[in-house]
Short mmCIF file of C-alpha atoms in Angstrom, two decimals:
data_model
loop_
_atom_site.label_atom_id
_atom_site.label_comp_id
_atom_site.label_asym_id
_atom_site.label_seq_id
_atom_site.Cartn_x
_atom_site.Cartn_y
_atom_site.Cartn_z
CA MET A 1 48.10 69.25 -96.22
CA SER A 2 50.83 69.65 -93.63
CA SER A 3 54.03 71.37 -94.68
CA THR A 4 57.44 71.69 -93.04
CA LEU A 5 60.28 73.93 -94.18
CA ILE A 6 63.75 72.93 -93.03
CA LYS A 7 66.02 75.94 -93.42
CA ASN A 8 69.83 76.17 -93.66
CA ALA A 9 70.46 72.43 -93.46
CA GLN A 10 73.72 70.88 -94.53
CA VAL A 11 72.14 68.29 -96.82
CA VAL A 12 74.21 65.12 -97.26
CA ASN A 13 73.08 63.42 -100.45
CA GLU A 14 74.55 61.68 -103.50
CA GLY A 15 78.17 62.31 -102.60
CA ARG A 16 77.83 65.99 -101.72
CA ILE A 17 77.17 68.22 -98.72
CA THR A 18 75.20 71.32 -99.70
CA VAL A 19 73.66 74.03 -97.54
CA CYS A 20 70.05 74.42 -98.66
CA ASP A 21 66.39 74.46 -97.69
CA VAL A 22 63.99 71.52 -97.97
CA ARG A 23 60.20 71.80 -98.01
CA ILE A 24 58.10 68.79 -97.08
CA VAL A 25 54.46 68.76 -98.14
CA ASP A 26 52.34 65.94 -96.77
CA GLN A 27 54.41 62.74 -97.19
CA ARG A 28 56.98 63.90 -99.72
CA ILE A 29 59.78 66.33 -100.43
CA GLU A 30 58.25 69.05 -102.58
CA HIS A 31 61.17 71.40 -103.14
CA ILE A 32 64.92 71.67 -102.53
CA ALA A 33 66.70 74.97 -103.15
CA SER A 34 69.42 77.24 -101.85
CA GLU A 35 66.68 79.41 -100.36
CA ILE A 36 62.93 78.85 -100.03
CA GLN A 37 60.62 81.54 -98.72
CA ALA A 38 58.40 80.38 -95.89
CA SER A 39 54.66 80.37 -96.45
CA ALA A 40 51.95 80.87 -93.86
CA ASN A 41 51.34 77.11 -93.72
CA ASP A 42 54.95 76.09 -93.14
CA LYS A 43 56.27 74.81 -89.86
CA VAL A 44 59.77 76.30 -90.07
CA ILE A 45 62.79 74.51 -88.59
CA ASP A 46 66.14 76.30 -88.59
CA ALA A 47 68.70 73.54 -89.04
CA HIS A 48 71.72 75.86 -89.02
CA GLY A 49 74.88 73.92 -88.22
CA ARG A 50 73.16 70.54 -88.42
CA TYR A 51 73.20 67.85 -91.10
CA LEU A 52 70.15 66.48 -92.91
CA LEU A 53 70.53 62.89 -94.08
CA PRO A 54 68.18 60.45 -95.79
CA GLY A 55 66.95 58.08 -93.10
CA MET A 56 68.83 54.83 -92.67
CA ILE A 57 67.26 51.82 -94.40
CA ASP A 58 68.14 48.81 -92.25
CA ASP A 59 67.95 45.65 -94.33
CA GLN A 60 68.42 43.27 -91.40
CA VAL A 61 66.57 43.37 -88.09
CA HIS A 62 64.94 40.89 -85.72
CA PHE A 63 61.95 42.52 -84.03
CA ARG A 64 60.78 39.24 -82.40
CA GLU A 65 57.08 39.33 -83.28
CA PRO A 66 55.14 37.04 -83.29
CA GLY A 67 55.96 34.63 -80.51
CA LEU A 68 59.04 36.17 -78.88
CA THR A 69 57.63 39.47 -77.67
CA HIS A 70 59.23 39.17 -74.23
CA LYS A 71 62.40 40.19 -76.12
CA GLY A 72 60.86 42.91 -78.28
CA SER A 73 58.00 43.70 -80.63
CA ILE A 74 57.45 45.51 -83.89
CA ALA A 75 56.06 48.45 -81.89
CA THR A 76 58.88 48.74 -79.34
CA GLU A 77 61.80 48.11 -81.65
CA SER A 78 60.53 50.40 -84.42
CA LYS A 79 60.31 53.18 -81.82
CA ALA A 80 63.95 52.55 -80.92
CA ALA A 81 64.77 52.51 -84.63
CA VAL A 82 63.34 55.96 -85.38
CA ALA A 83 65.11 57.30 -82.27
CA GLY A 84 68.27 56.15 -84.02
CA GLY A 85 67.49 57.71 -87.41
CA ILE A 86 66.28 54.49 -89.06
CA THR A 87 63.20 55.22 -91.16
CA SER A 88 62.70 51.84 -92.90
CA TYR A 89 63.58 48.27 -92.01
CA MET A 90 63.36 44.71 -93.32
CA GLU A 91 62.69 42.10 -90.67
CA MET A 92 63.78 38.48 -90.42
CA PRO A 93 61.72 35.25 -90.34
CA ASN A 94 63.12 33.50 -87.25
CA VAL A 95 60.16 34.24 -84.99
CA ASN A 96 57.64 31.78 -83.54
CA PRO A 97 56.20 30.32 -85.66
CA ALA A 98 58.86 30.94 -88.29
CA THR A 99 57.76 32.98 -91.30
CA THR A 100 57.92 30.25 -93.92
CA THR A 101 54.61 30.73 -95.79
CA ILE A 102 53.10 33.65 -97.67
CA GLU A 103 50.18 33.53 -95.23
CA ALA A 104 52.50 33.94 -92.23
CA LEU A 105 54.38 36.67 -94.05
CA GLU A 106 51.23 38.70 -94.66
CA ARG A 107 50.20 38.31 -91.01
CA LYS A 108 53.40 40.14 -90.05
CA PHE A 109 52.60 42.92 -92.50
CA ALA A 110 49.21 43.26 -90.79
CA ILE A 111 50.85 43.56 -87.37
CA ALA A 112 53.20 46.24 -88.68
CA ALA A 113 50.35 48.17 -90.28
CA ASP A 114 48.89 48.59 -86.80
CA SER A 115 52.04 49.10 -84.75
CA SER A 116 55.20 50.06 -86.68
CA VAL A 117 56.52 53.61 -86.36
CA ALA A 118 58.97 53.10 -89.28
CA ASN A 119 58.35 51.82 -92.80
CA TYR A 120 58.61 48.07 -93.07
CA SER A 121 59.04 44.91 -95.07
CA PHE A 122 59.52 41.27 -94.10
CA TYR A 123 61.52 38.35 -95.46
CA LEU A 124 60.16 34.90 -96.13
CA GLY A 125 62.30 32.23 -94.52
CA ALA A 126 63.59 29.45 -96.75
CA THR A 127 63.32 25.83 -95.65
CA GLU A 128 64.38 22.61 -97.32
CA ASP A 129 60.82 22.04 -98.58
CA ASN A 130 59.04 25.39 -99.14
CA LEU A 131 60.24 26.09 -102.66
CA GLU A 132 56.66 26.59 -103.87
CA GLU A 133 56.19 29.39 -101.31
CA ILE A 134 59.42 31.03 -102.45
CA GLN A 135 58.27 30.85 -106.07
CA ARG A 136 55.07 32.69 -105.11
CA LEU A 137 56.88 35.75 -103.76
CA ASP A 138 55.98 39.02 -105.49
CA PRO A 139 59.09 41.05 -106.45
CA THR A 140 57.11 44.30 -106.17
CA ALA A 141 55.74 43.54 -102.69
CA HIS A 142 58.27 41.33 -100.89
CA CYS A 143 61.83 42.38 -100.06
CA GLY A 144 63.50 38.96 -100.29
CA VAL A 145 63.97 35.41 -99.08
CA LYS A 146 66.28 34.67 -96.14
CA VAL A 147 68.44 31.54 -96.32
CA PHE A 148 70.25 30.33 -93.21
CA MET A 149 73.11 28.36 -94.79
CA GLY A 150 74.23 26.93 -91.46
CA ALA A 151 74.26 28.34 -87.91
CA SER A 152 70.53 27.93 -87.42
CA THR A 153 68.14 25.36 -86.05
CA GLY A 154 64.82 23.81 -86.96
CA ASP A 155 63.10 24.40 -90.28
CA LEU A 156 65.13 27.51 -91.13
CA LEU A 157 68.41 25.62 -91.54
CA VAL A 158 68.98 24.89 -95.24
CA GLU A 159 72.09 22.81 -95.84
CA HIS A 160 71.12 20.19 -98.41
CA PRO A 161 72.85 21.10 -101.70
CA GLN A 162 69.84 20.19 -103.85
CA ALA A 163 67.51 22.40 -101.80
CA LEU A 164 69.94 25.31 -101.97
CA ASP A 165 70.44 24.85 -105.70
CA ALA A 166 66.69 24.99 -106.29
CA ILE A 167 66.29 28.16 -104.22
CA PHE A 168 69.09 29.93 -106.08
CA ARG A 169 67.63 28.73 -109.39
CA ASP A 170 64.00 29.68 -108.78
CA SER A 171 63.78 32.61 -106.36
CA PRO A 172 61.99 35.56 -107.99
CA VAL A 173 63.35 37.95 -105.35
CA LEU A 174 66.66 38.87 -103.79
CA ILE A 175 68.27 36.01 -101.82
CA VAL A 176 69.88 37.10 -98.57
CA THR A 177 72.07 34.64 -96.70
CA HIS A 178 73.51 33.95 -93.29
CA CYS A 179 76.74 32.19 -94.16
CA GLU A 180 78.48 30.00 -91.59
CA SER A 181 79.38 26.35 -92.19
CA GLY A 182 77.89 23.99 -89.62
CA PRO A 183 80.43 21.21 -90.30
CA VAL A 184 83.38 23.60 -89.87
CA ILE A 185 81.93 24.92 -86.61
CA ALA A 186 81.47 21.35 -85.37
CA GLN A 187 85.10 20.53 -86.19
CA ASN A 188 86.26 23.67 -84.39
CA ARG A 189 84.21 22.76 -81.34
CA GLN A 190 85.69 19.26 -81.21
CA ARG A 191 89.20 20.67 -81.44
CA LEU A 192 88.56 23.25 -78.72
CA LEU A 193 87.06 20.68 -76.37
CA GLU A 194 90.15 18.54 -76.76
CA GLU A 195 92.11 21.43 -75.30
CA LYS A 196 89.70 22.57 -72.56
CA SER A 197 86.64 21.21 -70.78
CA THR A 198 84.39 24.26 -71.10
CA LEU A 199 84.13 26.96 -73.74
CA THR A 200 83.97 30.64 -72.80
CA ILE A 201 82.98 33.78 -74.68
CA GLU A 202 86.62 34.34 -75.66
CA ASP A 203 86.35 31.13 -77.73
CA HIS A 204 83.46 32.47 -79.81
CA PRO A 205 85.53 33.87 -82.72
CA VAL A 206 87.60 30.68 -82.69
CA LEU A 207 84.55 28.42 -82.77
CA ARG A 208 82.91 30.47 -85.52
CA ASP A 209 86.10 31.38 -87.34
CA ASP A 210 86.97 32.77 -90.75
CA ASN A 211 87.06 29.30 -92.28
CA ALA A 212 83.46 28.64 -91.22
CA CYS A 213 82.36 31.95 -92.73
CA PHE A 214 84.39 31.61 -95.91
CA ALA A 215 83.27 28.06 -96.70
CA SER A 216 79.62 29.02 -96.59
CA SER A 217 79.95 32.44 -98.28
CA ALA A 218 82.01 30.89 -101.08
CA PHE A 219 79.30 28.29 -101.67
CA ALA A 220 76.61 30.97 -101.80
CA VAL A 221 78.61 33.00 -104.31
CA GLU A 222 79.24 29.87 -106.39
CA LEU A 223 75.50 29.13 -106.55
CA ALA A 224 74.68 32.73 -107.45
CA LYS A 225 77.21 32.71 -110.28
CA LYS A 226 75.88 29.36 -111.53
CA HIS A 227 72.28 30.57 -111.74
CA GLY A 228 72.76 34.31 -112.20
CA SER A 229 70.90 34.81 -108.93
CA GLN A 230 70.45 38.09 -107.12
CA LEU A 231 72.46 37.42 -103.92
CA HIS A 232 73.13 39.65 -100.93
CA VAL A 233 75.45 38.13 -98.31
CA LEU A 234 74.64 39.49 -94.88
CA HIS A 235 76.97 40.48 -92.02
CA ILE A 236 80.43 39.80 -93.47
CA THR A 237 82.87 39.56 -90.55
CA THR A 238 86.21 38.41 -91.93
CA GLU A 239 88.98 39.74 -94.11
CA LYS A 240 89.13 36.34 -95.81
CA GLU A 241 85.59 36.61 -97.20
CA LEU A 242 86.29 39.92 -98.92
CA SER A 243 88.11 38.13 -101.73
CA LEU A 244 84.70 36.79 -102.86
CA PHE A 245 83.31 40.23 -103.72
CA ALA A 246 83.98 42.82 -106.39
CA SER A 247 84.84 46.46 -105.75
CA GLY A 248 82.90 49.28 -107.29
CA ASP A 249 79.45 50.81 -107.51
CA ILE A 250 76.42 48.74 -106.58
CA GLU A 251 74.23 49.44 -109.62
CA ASN A 252 75.49 46.65 -111.87
CA LYS A 253 76.22 43.96 -109.28
CA HIS A 254 74.14 40.83 -108.82
CA ILE A 255 76.26 39.70 -105.85
CA THR A 256 76.60 42.18 -102.99
CA ALA A 257 77.83 42.20 -99.41
CA GLU A 258 76.89 43.82 -96.12
CA ALA A 259 78.69 44.71 -92.91
CA CYS A 260 76.97 45.35 -89.59
CA VAL A 261 77.64 48.17 -87.19
CA HIS A 262 78.78 45.98 -84.28
CA HIS A 263 81.35 44.19 -86.43
CA LEU A 264 82.66 47.61 -87.46
CA TRP A 265 82.84 48.73 -83.82
CA PHE A 266 83.75 45.89 -81.46
CA SER A 267 86.54 43.28 -81.62
CA ASN A 268 87.53 40.20 -79.64
CA GLN A 269 89.26 42.58 -77.23
CA ASP A 270 85.82 43.61 -75.97
CA TYR A 271 84.71 40.15 -74.85
CA ALA A 272 86.47 40.45 -71.48
CA ARG A 273 84.48 43.62 -70.70
CA LEU A 274 81.10 42.84 -72.27
CA GLY A 275 80.91 39.04 -72.27
CA ASN A 276 77.68 37.56 -73.60
CA GLN A 277 76.28 41.04 -74.31
CA ILE A 278 78.17 40.98 -77.61
CA LYS A 279 77.76 37.28 -78.36
CA CYS A 280 76.33 37.16 -81.87
CA ASN A 281 76.46 35.00 -84.98
CA PRO A 282 78.59 35.38 -86.98
CA ALA A 283 81.00 36.25 -84.21
CA ILE A 284 82.69 39.56 -83.59
CA LYS A 285 86.25 38.78 -84.56
CA TYR A 286 89.63 40.53 -84.56
CA PRO A 287 90.88 44.11 -85.00
CA SER A 288 92.45 43.12 -88.33
CA ASP A 289 89.06 41.91 -89.59
CA ARG A 290 87.35 45.09 -88.39
CA ASP A 291 89.97 47.22 -90.14
CA ALA A 292 89.57 45.20 -93.34
CA LEU A 293 85.79 45.72 -93.28
CA LEU A 294 86.24 49.47 -92.90
CA GLN A 295 88.65 49.49 -95.83
CA ALA A 296 86.17 47.43 -97.88
CA LEU A 297 83.58 50.17 -97.37
CA HIS A 298 85.98 52.53 -99.13
CA SER A 299 86.70 50.14 -102.01
CA GLY A 300 83.09 49.16 -102.56
CA LYS A 301 83.54 45.49 -101.74
CA ILE A 302 81.11 46.09 -98.88
CA ASP A 303 78.01 47.74 -100.30
CA ILE A 304 75.62 48.18 -97.38
CA ILE A 305 75.77 48.84 -93.62
CA ALA A 306 73.00 47.32 -91.48
CA THR A 307 72.41 46.37 -87.85
CA ASP A 308 71.25 42.76 -87.43
CA HIS A 309 69.44 44.15 -84.38
CA ALA A 310 68.56 41.08 -82.31
CA PRO A 311 67.45 41.78 -78.72
CA HIS A 312 67.38 39.31 -75.83
CA THR A 313 66.46 39.99 -72.23
CA TRP A 314 69.20 40.80 -69.75
CA GLN A 315 68.38 37.62 -67.86
CA GLU A 316 68.76 35.50 -70.99
CA LYS A 317 72.30 36.82 -71.41
CA GLN A 318 73.29 36.10 -67.77
CA VAL A 319 74.05 32.42 -68.28
CA ASP A 320 77.06 30.35 -69.31
CA TYR A 321 78.50 31.07 -72.74
CA ASP A 322 77.16 27.99 -74.51
CA GLN A 323 73.60 28.59 -73.27
CA ALA A 324 73.52 32.33 -73.96
CA PRO A 325 71.52 33.39 -77.03
CA ALA A 326 73.29 35.21 -79.86
CA GLY A 327 72.34 38.76 -80.76
CA LEU A 328 72.34 42.29 -79.37
CA PRO A 329 70.11 45.39 -79.55
CA LEU A 330 71.47 48.00 -81.95
CA VAL A 331 68.95 50.09 -83.91
CA GLN A 332 68.85 53.10 -81.59
CA HIS A 333 72.62 53.57 -81.70
CA ALA A 334 73.64 52.24 -85.11
CA LEU A 335 73.80 55.57 -86.95
CA LEU A 336 75.56 57.13 -83.96
CA THR A 337 78.35 54.54 -84.29
CA MET A 338 78.78 55.54 -87.92
CA LEU A 339 78.92 59.24 -87.00
CA ASP A 340 81.68 58.37 -84.54
CA HIS A 341 83.53 56.68 -87.40
CA VAL A 342 83.20 59.96 -89.30
CA GLN A 343 84.52 61.91 -86.32
CA LEU A 344 87.48 59.51 -86.07
CA GLY A 345 88.28 59.90 -89.78
CA HIS A 346 87.41 56.32 -90.74
CA LEU A 347 84.60 57.33 -93.11
CA THR A 348 83.04 60.46 -94.56
CA LEU A 349 79.43 61.55 -94.08
CA PRO A 350 78.64 60.98 -97.77
CA GLN A 351 80.03 57.44 -97.47
CA VAL A 352 77.84 56.73 -94.46
CA VAL A 353 74.78 57.98 -96.36
CA GLU A 354 75.71 55.90 -99.39
CA LYS A 355 76.03 52.69 -97.39
CA THR A 356 73.05 53.19 -95.07
CA ALA A 357 70.49 54.80 -97.40
CA HIS A 358 71.41 55.09 -101.09
CA ASN A 359 72.74 51.57 -101.59
CA PRO A 360 69.95 49.73 -99.74
CA SER A 361 67.48 51.68 -101.87
CA ILE A 362 69.32 50.73 -105.07
CA ARG A 363 69.94 47.08 -104.15
CA TYR A 364 66.34 46.41 -103.17
CA ALA A 365 64.88 48.76 -105.82
CA ILE A 366 62.84 50.53 -103.14
CA LYS A 367 60.40 53.00 -104.63
CA ASP A 368 61.04 56.69 -103.89
CA ARG A 369 63.19 56.29 -100.78
CA GLY A 370 66.83 56.45 -99.77
CA PHE A 371 67.66 59.83 -101.33
CA ILE A 372 66.86 63.48 -100.66
CA ARG A 373 65.15 64.23 -103.95
CA GLU A 374 62.09 66.20 -104.96
CA GLY A 375 59.13 63.83 -105.19
CA TYR A 376 60.65 61.24 -102.85
CA TYR A 377 59.12 60.34 -99.52
CA ALA A 378 60.39 62.58 -96.75
CA ASP A 379 62.27 59.92 -94.76
CA LEU A 380 64.88 62.16 -93.16
CA VAL A 381 67.08 62.48 -90.10
CA LEU A 382 68.57 65.68 -88.72
CA VAL A 383 71.79 65.12 -86.78
CA ASP A 384 73.78 67.45 -84.56
CA ILE A 385 77.44 66.48 -84.77
CA LYS A 386 78.45 68.90 -82.02
CA THR A 387 76.18 67.61 -79.25
CA PRO A 388 77.18 64.29 -77.67
CA THR A 389 74.88 61.43 -76.64
CA LEU A 390 75.60 59.50 -73.47
CA VAL A 391 74.06 56.02 -73.66
CA THR A 392 72.52 54.48 -70.57
CA ASN A 393 70.29 51.47 -70.15
CA GLU A 394 67.64 53.85 -68.85
CA ASN A 395 67.55 56.04 -71.97
CA SER A 396 67.62 53.06 -74.35
CA LEU A 397 64.18 52.42 -75.85
CA TYR A 398 64.66 48.70 -76.53
CA HIS A 399 62.08 46.48 -74.84
CA CYS A 400 64.95 44.43 -73.40
CA GLY A 401 66.09 47.50 -71.44
CA TRP A 402 69.83 47.39 -72.05
CA SER A 403 72.45 48.42 -74.58
CA PRO A 404 75.99 47.14 -75.20
CA PHE A 405 76.97 50.82 -75.58
CA ALA A 406 75.83 51.76 -72.06
CA GLY A 407 78.39 54.17 -70.58
CA HIS A 408 79.71 55.26 -73.99
CA GLU A 409 79.33 58.87 -75.09
CA PHE A 410 78.83 59.19 -78.83
CA SER A 411 80.08 62.35 -80.48
CA ALA A 412 76.75 63.25 -82.14
CA LYS A 413 73.03 63.39 -81.45
CA ILE A 414 69.99 62.30 -83.44
CA GLN A 415 67.86 65.46 -83.33
CA THR A 416 64.77 64.70 -85.42
CA THR A 417 63.55 61.80 -87.56
CA TRP A 418 60.82 62.17 -90.19
CA VAL A 419 58.98 59.17 -91.66
CA ASN A 420 56.78 59.98 -94.66
CA GLY A 421 56.91 63.66 -93.74
CA GLU A 422 55.91 63.17 -90.09
CA ALA A 423 58.35 64.08 -87.31
CA VAL A 424 58.14 60.77 -85.44
CA TYR A 425 61.08 61.47 -83.13
CA ASP A 426 62.28 64.82 -81.85
CA ASN A 427 64.80 65.80 -79.19
CA GLY A 428 64.68 62.60 -77.19
CA LYS A 429 61.03 61.62 -77.59
CA VAL A 430 59.05 59.46 -79.99
CA THR A 431 56.30 61.90 -80.93
CA LYS A 432 53.95 60.01 -83.24
CA SER A 433 52.05 56.74 -83.27
CA ALA A 434 52.20 54.16 -86.02
CA LYS A 435 49.48 55.16 -88.46
CA HIS A 436 51.68 57.07 -90.91
CA ALA A 437 54.27 54.29 -91.50
CA MET A 438 54.04 52.43 -94.81
CA ARG A 439 54.78 49.06 -96.33
CA LEU A 440 57.79 49.31 -98.63
CA SER A 441 57.24 48.71 -102.32
CA PHE A 442 59.82 47.75 -104.93
CA ALA A 443 60.33 48.79 -108.55
CA ARG A 444 61.38 45.41 -109.90
#
């Protein structure tokens, strides 16, 4: 069996930072101690001055396979993910064809088994008439069901109250929601077009405003309270929505909330510079909303930080605002944004670890991941907070070939990422192929 001994690491785990050694044997963490003597079989890494974190568990990505692989694939985007310190992800159903049956869901697991560099799971997409498929989901094998409560098209839009009520009543797994009200957005569009003939990117947070988000999020929370459902509301963007959620630790909540890295980083002030590059749904909004989200991370109203990584080609973004697709590539630089927040004093390293690793593990009941503990899988990331990272389109690993952070120098560097004990990324290079990555399992 392979063994790796990480010496003198500043281990960030469960609210503490402790200098210690960590031995990895095969796929798991065998021993953690203040000092561990190296054996003849150990590959020894001196981590002096660097921080060892549990790998980020990203509960919301769009890797575009099957059917949209000109934008990205499970292989390409998982490579970018491990370069960013993400060791596990959960991927969304809006591919082509949409993942709305158990059969289609398992086909995606088969693709990942052959090509993913990070650990993986996939959501089933809810429709207005696939309740029987939702009822068949296995809580130990499937991460959740995704419900687009507005702001989607085709089969994946679920707006009929009876269909939503049945999903919240019968789902055997966690329900995750995209919450924006289609009728409110339509009203906003009509009002804007009475004032101007053509909408621009600066109108995006007005079109998809806090009222659109709140109306839909409030309805989701109402349904979850009615049925006692397990609900996780994705990508909260507004101060107004925070009133729907309770502060405190995640363990005893059945209604939780997430913020995404781009909503914690950008604001409407960035539209003039970046344009359609940062067009996403729900929209990036105002500095006051961004500040409120950061504060909600402290209070515990926001439980999890994710990416909503959603790549499109550069050409697809170079069109008029209304025709431009929503979404941006993020996984390679997500953890770096959070380390910048630490450097700026907005968050602490233990808080970042809690929101990106511990809490996703707890909320989804992921087996043996999300913590640096003896016996747990060695999903780890070593970060150097003293060495900066300059982002360019050329050094971004996304298949789409561009990053909204191009030209920005982050304060830290992702040094090494381990997935199931294998160093899959080291010092700027993805070093391993996919065969060691695993399907996530859940202790539910």
